[in-house]
Coordinates of C-alpha atoms in Angstrom, one line a residue:
M1 CA 0.0 0.0 0.0
A2 CA 1.4 3.4 -1.0
H3 CA 2.1 6.0 1.6
V4 CA 1.0 9.6 0.7
V5 CA 2.1 12.4 2.9
V6 CA 0.0 15.6 2.8
V7 CA 1.9 18.7 4.0
G8 CA -0.6 21.3 5.2
A9 CA -4.1 21.0 6.5
G10 CA -6.0 24.0 5.0
Y11 CA -8.8 23.8 2.5
A12 CA -6.7 22.2 -0.2
G13 CA -4.9 19.8 2.1
V14 CA -8.0 18.5 3.9
M15 CA -9.9 18.0 0.6
A16 CA -6.9 16.2 -0.9
A17 CA -6.4 13.9 2.1
N18 CA -10.1 13.1 2.4
R19 CA -10.5 12.4 -1.3
L20 CA -7.5 10.1 -1.3
A21 CA -8.7 8.2 1.7
A22 CA -12.3 7.9 0.4
V23 CA -11.6 7.0 -3.2
G24 CA -8.3 5.1 -2.8
R25 CA -9.0 3.2 0.4
S26 CA -7.4 0.0 -0.6
E27 CA -4.5 1.7 -2.4
V28 CA -3.1 4.4 -0.1
R29 CA -2.2 5.2 3.4
V30 CA -2.6 8.9 4.1
T31 CA -0.6 10.9 6.7
M32 CA -1.3 14.6 7.1
V33 CA 1.3 16.8 8.7
N34 CA 0.3 20.1 10.2
P35 CA 1.6 22.3 13.0
R36 CA -1.8 22.4 14.9
P37 CA -4.5 19.8 15.4
E38 CA -7.5 22.0 14.7
F39 CA -8.8 23.2 11.3
V40 CA -8.8 26.9 10.8
E41 CA -11.6 28.4 8.6
R42 CA -9.5 31.1 7.1
I43 CA -12.5 32.8 5.5
R44 CA -13.9 33.4 9.0
L45 CA -10.8 34.9 10.5
H46 CA -12.3 38.4 10.3
E47 CA -15.3 37.2 12.3
H48 CA -13.0 35.4 14.8
A49 CA -10.9 38.6 15.2
A50 CA -13.9 40.7 15.9
G51 CA -15.3 38.3 18.5
G52 CA -18.0 36.8 16.4
A53 CA -18.0 33.2 15.1
S54 CA -14.9 31.1 15.9
A55 CA -12.7 30.2 13.0
V56 CA -11.4 27.0 14.7
Q57 CA -13.0 23.6 14.2
E58 CA -12.1 20.3 15.7
R59 CA -11.0 17.9 13.0
R60 CA -13.2 15.1 14.3
G61 CA -16.0 14.8 11.8
L62 CA -14.1 16.9 9.2
L63 CA -11.0 14.7 8.5
H64 CA -11.7 11.2 7.1
R65 CA -11.3 8.5 9.7
D66 CA -8.5 6.8 7.7
V67 CA -6.3 9.9 7.6
R68 CA -3.6 9.9 10.2
L69 CA -2.8 13.4 11.5
R70 CA 0.7 14.1 12.6
V71 CA 1.0 17.4 14.6
A72 CA 4.4 18.7 13.5
T73 CA 6.1 21.1 11.1
V74 CA 7.9 19.9 8.0
E75 CA 11.4 21.5 8.0
E76 CA 12.6 20.0 4.6
I77 CA 11.3 17.8 1.8
G78 CA 13.7 15.3 0.5
E79 CA 13.7 12.9 -2.5
R80 CA 11.4 10.3 -0.7
S81 CA 11.0 11.6 2.8
V82 CA 10.3 14.7 4.9
R83 CA 12.1 15.9 7.9
L84 CA 10.0 17.2 10.8
D85 CA 10.8 19.8 13.5
D86 CA 10.9 17.1 16.2
G87 CA 13.8 15.3 14.4
A88 CA 11.7 12.5 13.0
A89 CA 11.4 11.6 9.3
L90 CA 8.5 10.4 7.3
E91 CA 9.0 8.4 4.1
F92 CA 6.5 8.8 1.3
D93 CA 5.7 7.3 -2.1
Y94 CA 3.9 10.5 -3.1
L95 CA 3.6 13.9 -1.4
L96 CA 0.9 16.5 -1.7
Y97 CA 2.3 20.0 -1.1
A98 CA -0.5 22.1 0.4
V99 CA 1.2 24.6 2.7
G100 CA -1.1 27.4 1.8
S101 CA -0.3 31.1 2.2
T102 CA 0.3 33.7 4.9
A103 CA 0.6 37.5 5.1
A104 CA 3.1 39.1 2.8
Q105 CA 5.9 41.3 4.3
G106 CA 4.4 44.7 5.1
P107 CA 5.9 48.1 5.5
S108 CA 8.4 48.8 8.2
G109 CA 7.0 48.5 11.7
T110 CA 4.6 45.7 10.8
E111 CA 5.3 44.3 14.3
Y112 CA 3.2 47.1 15.7
A113 CA 0.1 45.8 13.8
C114 CA -2.1 42.8 14.1
S115 CA -2.1 40.5 11.0
I116 CA -5.4 39.1 10.0
A117 CA -3.9 36.4 7.7
D118 CA -3.6 33.7 10.3
L119 CA -5.1 32.5 13.5
A120 CA -2.3 33.8 15.7
G121 CA -2.8 37.4 14.5
A122 CA -6.6 37.1 14.6
E123 CA -6.3 35.9 18.3
V124 CA -4.2 39.0 19.2
L125 CA -6.8 41.3 17.6
R126 CA -9.7 39.4 19.3
R127 CA -8.1 40.1 22.7
R128 CA -7.1 43.7 21.8
L129 CA -10.4 45.1 20.6
P130 CA -12.5 44.7 23.8
S131 CA -9.8 46.6 25.7
L132 CA -10.2 49.7 23.6
S133 CA -12.2 52.6 25.0
A134 CA -15.0 54.3 23.1
G135 CA -13.8 56.6 20.4
A136 CA -10.5 54.7 20.0
R137 CA -9.2 54.5 16.4
V138 CA -8.8 51.2 14.6
V139 CA -6.9 51.6 11.3
V140 CA -7.1 48.7 8.8
I141 CA -4.5 48.7 6.1
G142 CA -5.5 47.1 2.8
G143 CA -8.4 47.5 0.4
G144 CA -8.6 43.8 -0.7
L145 CA -11.2 41.3 0.4
T146 CA -9.4 40.7 3.8
G147 CA -9.3 44.4 4.6
I148 CA -12.8 45.1 3.5
E149 CA -14.3 42.3 5.5
T150 CA -12.2 43.0 8.6
A151 CA -13.1 46.7 8.7
A152 CA -16.8 46.1 8.2
E153 CA -16.8 43.3 10.8
I154 CA -15.1 45.4 13.4
A155 CA -17.4 48.4 12.7
Y156 CA -20.4 46.1 13.1
R157 CA -19.2 44.4 16.4
Y158 CA -17.8 47.6 17.9
P159 CA -19.9 50.6 16.9
S160 CA -18.3 52.8 19.6
L161 CA -14.9 52.5 17.8
V162 CA -13.7 54.7 15.0
V163 CA -12.8 52.3 12.1
E164 CA -10.7 53.6 9.2
L165 CA -9.7 51.7 6.0
V166 CA -6.5 52.9 4.4
S167 CA -5.5 51.8 0.9
Q168 CA -4.7 53.0 -2.6
S169 CA -8.2 51.8 -3.6
V170 CA -11.0 49.6 -2.3
A171 CA -11.9 46.5 -4.3
G172 CA -9.8 47.9 -7.1
W173 CA -10.0 44.8 -9.3
L174 CA -13.8 45.1 -9.6
P175 CA -15.8 47.2 -12.1
Q176 CA -16.3 50.8 -11.2
S177 CA -20.0 50.3 -10.3
S178 CA -19.2 47.5 -7.9
R179 CA -16.4 49.6 -6.3
V180 CA -18.8 52.5 -5.7
S181 CA -21.4 50.2 -4.2
I182 CA -19.0 48.6 -1.8
E183 CA -17.5 51.9 -0.8
G184 CA -21.0 53.2 -0.1
K185 CA -21.8 50.2 2.0
L186 CA -18.6 50.5 4.0
T187 CA -19.4 54.2 4.7
K188 CA -22.9 53.3 5.8
A189 CA -21.5 50.6 8.1
G190 CA -19.4 53.3 9.8
V191 CA -16.1 52.7 8.2
R192 CA -14.1 55.8 7.2
L193 CA -12.4 55.4 3.9
R194 CA -9.0 56.9 3.1
T195 CA -8.2 56.0 -0.5
G196 CA -5.4 57.1 -2.7
V197 CA -3.1 56.9 0.3
L198 CA 0.3 55.1 0.3
V199 CA 1.3 53.6 3.7
T200 CA 5.0 54.0 4.2
G201 CA 5.4 52.6 7.7
I202 CA 3.6 51.6 10.9
R203 CA 4.4 53.1 14.3
P204 CA 3.1 52.3 17.9
D205 CA 1.0 55.5 17.8
G206 CA -0.2 55.4 14.2
V207 CA 0.3 54.7 10.5
A208 CA 2.8 56.8 8.5
T209 CA 1.5 57.7 5.0
D210 CA 2.6 59.8 2.1
T211 CA 0.2 62.4 3.4
G212 CA 1.3 62.4 7.0
L213 CA 0.8 60.4 10.2
L214 CA -2.6 58.8 10.7
P215 CA -3.2 58.3 14.5
S216 CA -4.1 54.7 15.5
D217 CA -4.9 53.0 18.8
C218 CA -5.0 49.6 17.1
T219 CA -3.6 48.9 13.6
V220 CA -4.5 45.9 11.5
W221 CA -2.3 44.7 8.6
A222 CA -4.5 43.2 5.8
G223 CA -2.2 43.4 2.9
S224 CA -1.4 40.8 0.2
F225 CA -0.5 37.2 0.7
S226 CA 2.8 35.3 0.3
V227 CA 3.7 31.6 0.6
P228 CA 6.0 29.7 3.0
D229 CA 9.5 29.1 1.7
L230 CA 9.4 25.3 2.3
A231 CA 9.7 24.5 -1.4
L232 CA 12.6 26.9 -1.9
R233 CA 14.4 25.7 1.2
S234 CA 14.0 22.1 0.0
G235 CA 15.6 22.9 -3.4
L236 CA 12.4 22.4 -5.3
P237 CA 11.5 24.5 -8.4
V238 CA 9.6 27.6 -7.5
A239 CA 8.0 30.6 -9.3
A240 CA 9.2 34.1 -8.6
D241 CA 6.7 34.4 -5.7
G242 CA 7.9 31.2 -4.1
R243 CA 5.1 28.9 -5.1
L244 CA 5.9 25.4 -6.2
R245 CA 6.1 25.1 -10.0
T246 CA 4.0 22.3 -11.4
D247 CA 2.8 21.1 -14.8
D248 CA -0.8 21.3 -15.8
T249 CA -1.7 18.2 -13.9
L250 CA -0.2 19.7 -10.7
V251 CA 2.8 17.4 -10.6
C252 CA 6.0 19.3 -9.7
V253 CA 8.0 20.0 -12.8
D254 CA 11.3 18.4 -11.4
H255 CA 9.9 15.8 -9.0
G256 CA 7.3 13.4 -10.3
R257 CA 6.3 12.2 -6.8
I258 CA 5.3 15.6 -5.5
V259 CA 1.9 17.2 -6.4
G260 CA 1.2 20.9 -5.5
V261 CA -2.2 22.1 -4.6
G262 CA -3.8 25.3 -3.3
D263 CA -2.3 28.7 -2.7
A264 CA 1.3 27.5 -2.7
A265 CA 1.2 25.8 -6.1
A266 CA 2.0 27.5 -9.4
P267 CA 0.6 25.6 -12.4
P268 CA 1.2 26.8 -16.0
R269 CA -0.5 30.0 -17.1
H270 CA -2.8 28.2 -19.6
V271 CA -4.6 26.4 -16.7
G272 CA -3.9 28.6 -13.7
E273 CA -3.4 32.2 -14.7
H274 CA -6.9 33.1 -13.6
L275 CA -6.7 31.4 -10.2
R276 CA -6.4 33.6 -7.2
M277 CA -5.4 32.6 -3.7
S278 CA -8.8 31.5 -2.3
C279 CA -10.7 28.5 -0.9
Q280 CA -12.7 28.7 -4.1
A281 CA -9.6 27.6 -6.0
A282 CA -7.9 25.6 -3.2
I283 CA -10.6 23.0 -2.6
P284 CA -11.0 21.9 -6.2
M285 CA -7.2 21.9 -6.6
G286 CA -7.0 19.7 -3.6
A287 CA -9.5 17.3 -5.1
H288 CA -7.7 17.3 -8.5
G289 CA -4.4 16.8 -6.8
A290 CA -5.7 13.7 -5.1
D291 CA -7.0 12.4 -8.5
T292 CA -3.6 13.0 -10.0
V293 CA -1.9 11.0 -7.2
L294 CA -4.3 8.1 -7.7
A295 CA -3.8 8.1 -11.5
L296 CA 0.0 7.9 -11.0
L297 CA -0.4 5.1 -8.6
R298 CA -2.5 3.2 -11.1
G299 CA -0.1 3.8 -13.9
Q300 CA -2.5 6.1 -15.7
R301 CA -1.9 9.5 -17.3
P302 CA -3.3 12.3 -15.0
E303 CA -5.7 14.8 -16.5
P304 CA -4.7 18.4 -16.7
L305 CA -6.3 20.8 -14.3
S306 CA -9.5 22.5 -15.5
L307 CA -11.0 24.8 -13.0
G308 CA -13.4 27.7 -13.4
L309 CA -14.5 30.3 -10.9
A310 CA -18.0 31.5 -10.3
G311 CA -17.8 34.8 -8.4
Q312 CA -16.6 36.7 -5.3
A313 CA -18.6 36.9 -2.1
I314 CA -17.8 39.7 0.3
S315 CA -19.3 40.0 3.8
L316 CA -19.9 43.5 5.1
G317 CA -20.8 42.8 8.7
R318 CA -23.5 40.3 9.6
R319 CA -26.4 42.0 7.8
D320 CA -24.9 43.2 4.5
G321 CA -22.8 41.7 1.8
F322 CA -21.9 41.9 -1.9
I323 CA -21.7 39.2 -4.5
Q324 CA -19.9 39.8 -7.8
A325 CA -20.7 37.1 -10.4
T326 CA -17.8 36.3 -12.7
H327 CA -17.0 34.4 -15.8
R328 CA -15.0 31.2 -15.4
D329 CA -11.8 33.1 -15.9
D330 CA -12.7 35.3 -12.9
S331 CA -13.5 38.4 -15.0
A332 CA -16.6 40.2 -13.7
R333 CA -20.0 39.7 -15.2
G334 CA -22.9 42.2 -15.0
F335 CA -24.8 40.4 -12.3
V336 CA -24.4 41.5 -8.7
L337 CA -26.2 40.8 -5.5
S338 CA -26.1 43.0 -2.4
G339 CA -27.8 43.6 0.9
R340 CA -29.2 41.1 3.4
V341 CA -29.7 38.5 0.7
A342 CA -26.0 38.7 -0.2
A343 CA -25.0 38.3 3.4
V344 CA -27.1 35.1 3.6
V345 CA -25.5 33.8 0.4
K346 CA -22.0 34.5 1.8
E347 CA -22.8 32.6 4.9
R348 CA -24.0 29.6 2.9
V349 CA -20.8 29.8 0.8
C350 CA -18.8 29.6 4.0
R351 CA -20.7 26.6 5.2
F352 CA -20.5 24.8 1.9
T353 CA -16.7 25.0 1.9
V354 CA -16.7 22.9 5.1
S355 CA -19.4 20.5 4.1
S356 CA -17.8 19.9 0.7
M357 CA -14.7 18.5 2.4
R358 CA -16.8 16.1 4.4
F359 CA -18.1 14.5 1.1
P360 CA -14.9 14.4 -1.0
R361 CA -16.0 11.5 -3.2
A362 CA -19.1 13.4 -4.5
Y363 CA -17.3 16.8 -4.9
R364 CA -17.4 18.4 -8.4
W365 CA -16.3 21.8 -9.7
L366 CA -16.7 24.0 -12.7
P367 CA -14.5 23.3 -15.6
G368 CA -12.0 26.0 -16.7
P369 CA -12.4 28.7 -19.2
T370 CA -10.2 27.1 -21.8
S371 CA -9.6 23.6 -23.0
T372 CA -6.5 21.7 -21.9
V373 CA -4.4 19.0 -23.5
P374 CA -2.9 16.3 -21.2
N375 CA 0.8 16.1 -21.1
S376 CA 3.1 13.2 -20.2
I377 CA 4.5 12.6 -16.7
A378 CA 7.8 11.1 -15.9
V379 CA 7.7 9.5 -12.5
R380 CA 10.9 8.9 -10.8

């Protein structure tokens, strides 16, 4: 029986491990390696930080019963084994690289801010917010999904605080009409917008910008994402941003026994250029990665990845939201949904991401925007 090691237990890793265990029960033994035993719902970290719903779930009932969980950190990936931080080594026949992403390096002084990209940072903010007095200023840096949802959630949970969102733009990748709508909703929720502002540094008493110092009693860093450097440290081929380079079936280009899935994988542009770091992409990539491993084990040619996106769901507090429908290549369509109905849809999307991992055998996803041609794999 082949041994498959899954490194990382986020959305992609859990889906991959569960699908392997469910579909290939008589063929594989699955070990998942992750630094913590619980599952973190990353898309709920803004709620967790603001003191709403917890983003932490017990893995019982979520992880397939045949998946063994090893609580440890992988320090290095070798030819056929991984070295753990406790000095032990795990041998593998195949490895699924699913280490996910984390907050990118911010401006100088980021240590004075709470990061919202991981559970540790969300926990710090969760403890900090209740200690602030009425009228205290909370400055959220970043106009992407994370910054928007975090600012709105804090404003909803703590109406006595002054919440400001600082960024060059808000939802800048969306059409003008959608941006205007989201900005209006944020303002209505009590969030003060400071757009067209460049953050140059973070200080204990505020945020330095190109227009001067913005006072802050609590600063939240919600900038872009980056990936762990495990692949780079292990001598594996990586893209310029540190993601593991794969072919169009998600097999590592220089190591036929390693399959990359989720945020930390970089497939070729013709199958992955439109895929952003998100659970919407990570979960089907995890499922496809599991199918690729099973095909290799059976001596079959894996299928190339074909993955289409459907839209972007943004929560704006508990009672408001915004849904931007997209084409499969993630370009915006004309249809949008907003208000209380959008908030309900967003909540159902969050719940579906978890339930889909509980039923990995039945999971299906949208095909990609372009056709793909299978390529050959050399297993070594």
